CSV table of C-alpha atoms in Angstrom, one decimal:
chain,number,residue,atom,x,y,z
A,258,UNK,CA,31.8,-89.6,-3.2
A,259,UNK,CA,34.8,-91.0,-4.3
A,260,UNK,CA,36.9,-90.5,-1.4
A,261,UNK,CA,36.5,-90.1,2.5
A,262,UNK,CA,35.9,-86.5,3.7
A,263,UNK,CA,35.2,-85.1,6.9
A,264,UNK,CA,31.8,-83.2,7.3
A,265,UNK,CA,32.1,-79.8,8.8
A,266,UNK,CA,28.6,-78.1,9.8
A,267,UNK,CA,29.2,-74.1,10.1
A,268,UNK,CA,26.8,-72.6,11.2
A,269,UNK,CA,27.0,-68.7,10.4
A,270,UNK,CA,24.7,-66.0,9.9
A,271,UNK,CA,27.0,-63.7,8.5
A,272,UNK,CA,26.7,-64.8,4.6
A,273,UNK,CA,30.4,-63.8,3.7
A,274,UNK,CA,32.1,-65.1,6.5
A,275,UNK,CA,30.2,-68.4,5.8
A,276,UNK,CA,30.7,-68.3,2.2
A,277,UNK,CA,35.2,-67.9,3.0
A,278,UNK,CA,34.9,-70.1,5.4
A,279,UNK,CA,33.4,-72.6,3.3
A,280,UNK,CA,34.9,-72.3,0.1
A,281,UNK,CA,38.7,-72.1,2.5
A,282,UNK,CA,37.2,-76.1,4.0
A,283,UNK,CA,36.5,-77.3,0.6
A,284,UNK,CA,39.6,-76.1,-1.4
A,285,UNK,CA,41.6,-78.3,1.3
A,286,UNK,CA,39.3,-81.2,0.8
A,287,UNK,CA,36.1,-81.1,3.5
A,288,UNK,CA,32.4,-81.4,3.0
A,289,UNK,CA,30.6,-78.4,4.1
A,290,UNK,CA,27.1,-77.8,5.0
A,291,UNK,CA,26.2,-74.2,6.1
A,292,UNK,CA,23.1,-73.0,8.0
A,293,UNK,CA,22.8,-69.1,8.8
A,294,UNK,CA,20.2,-69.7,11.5
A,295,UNK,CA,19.8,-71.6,14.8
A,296,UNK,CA,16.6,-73.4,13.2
A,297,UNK,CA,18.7,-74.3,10.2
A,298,UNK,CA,21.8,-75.5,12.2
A,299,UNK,CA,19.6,-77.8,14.1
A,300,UNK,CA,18.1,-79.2,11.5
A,301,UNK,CA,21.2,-80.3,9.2
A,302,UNK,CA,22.6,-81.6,12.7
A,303,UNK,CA,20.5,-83.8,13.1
A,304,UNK,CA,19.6,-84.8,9.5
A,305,UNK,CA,23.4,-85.0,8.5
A,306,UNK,CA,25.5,-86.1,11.5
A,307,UNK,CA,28.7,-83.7,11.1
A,308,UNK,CA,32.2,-84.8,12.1
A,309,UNK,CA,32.5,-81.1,13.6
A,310,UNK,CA,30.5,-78.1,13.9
A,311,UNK,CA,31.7,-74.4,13.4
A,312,UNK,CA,29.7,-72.3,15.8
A,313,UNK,CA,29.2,-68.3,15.7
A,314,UNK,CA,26.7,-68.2,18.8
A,315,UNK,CA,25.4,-64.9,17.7
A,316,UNK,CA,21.8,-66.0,16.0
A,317,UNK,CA,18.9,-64.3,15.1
A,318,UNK,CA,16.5,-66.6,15.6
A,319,UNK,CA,17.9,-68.4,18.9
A,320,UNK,CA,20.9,-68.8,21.3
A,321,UNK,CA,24.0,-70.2,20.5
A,322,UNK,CA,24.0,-71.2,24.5
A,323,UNK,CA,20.8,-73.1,23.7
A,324,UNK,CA,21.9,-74.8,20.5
A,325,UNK,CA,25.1,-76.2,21.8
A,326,UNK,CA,23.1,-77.9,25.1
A,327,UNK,CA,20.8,-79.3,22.5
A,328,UNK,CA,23.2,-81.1,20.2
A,329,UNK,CA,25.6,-82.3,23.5
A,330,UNK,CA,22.3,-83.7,24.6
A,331,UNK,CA,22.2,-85.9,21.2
A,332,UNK,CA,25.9,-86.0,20.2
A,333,UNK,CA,29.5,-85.6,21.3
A,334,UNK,CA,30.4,-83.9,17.9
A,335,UNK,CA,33.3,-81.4,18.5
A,336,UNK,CA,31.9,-78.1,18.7
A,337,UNK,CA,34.4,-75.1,17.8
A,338,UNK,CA,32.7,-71.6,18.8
A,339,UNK,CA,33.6,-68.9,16.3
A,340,UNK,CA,32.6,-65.6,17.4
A,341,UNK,CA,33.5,-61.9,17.4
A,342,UNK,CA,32.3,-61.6,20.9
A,343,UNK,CA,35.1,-61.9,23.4
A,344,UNK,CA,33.9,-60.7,26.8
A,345,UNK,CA,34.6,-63.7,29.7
A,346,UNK,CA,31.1,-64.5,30.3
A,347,UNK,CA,30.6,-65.3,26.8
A,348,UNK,CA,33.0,-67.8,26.5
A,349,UNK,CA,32.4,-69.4,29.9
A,350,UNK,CA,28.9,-70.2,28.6
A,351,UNK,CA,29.6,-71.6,25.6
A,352,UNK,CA,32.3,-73.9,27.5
A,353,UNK,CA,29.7,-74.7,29.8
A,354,UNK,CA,27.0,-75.4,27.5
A,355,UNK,CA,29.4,-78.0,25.7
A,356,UNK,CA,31.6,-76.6,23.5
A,357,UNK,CA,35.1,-77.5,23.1
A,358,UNK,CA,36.6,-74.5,22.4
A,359,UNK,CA,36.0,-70.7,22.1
A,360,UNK,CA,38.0,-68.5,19.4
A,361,UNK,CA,37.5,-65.0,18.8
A,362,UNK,CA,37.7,-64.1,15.5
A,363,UNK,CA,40.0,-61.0,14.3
């Protein structure tokens, strides 16, 4: 790489949401790595080391709740939460888990 670029980690298992989101990041000059399951995410976390992580917390192989306590027990990467869920509960666990912010997606 010829140049500095931030790695973003989004972790998505809707495959067109991921796919936008990642081709948005890297027309404007970030890295990306995707993962579409919690196994995945955890894995290219670790093996990568990500300057910020896009969340969706919705998994189908594991809890977002769960993932975001893992990785704040390693790192104090910036965790954004992407989700279409938007009931108070959810967001007050994924805050409490670690994340740094909650947005609901449109």
């Amino acid at each position: 790489m010829g140049r500095n670029r931030y790695r973003i980690l989004i972790a998505e298992p809707d495959t067109a949401e991921k796919n936008a989101l990642s081709t948005l990041l890297e027309q404007n000059g970030y890295h990306t790595l995707s993962a579409e399951t919690h196994t995945l995410t955890r894995t290219l976390f670790l093996s990568h080391n990500p300057d910020l992580i896009l969340l969706e917390p919705a998994f189908p192989d594991g809890s977002g709740r769960e993932l975001i306590l893992q990785i704040r027990e390693a790192s104090g990467v910036p965790i954004l939460v992407l989700s279409s869920r938007n009931s108070e509960g959810d967001k007050v666990a994924a805050l409490d888990a670690g994340a740094n912010d909650y947005i609901v997606k449109p």
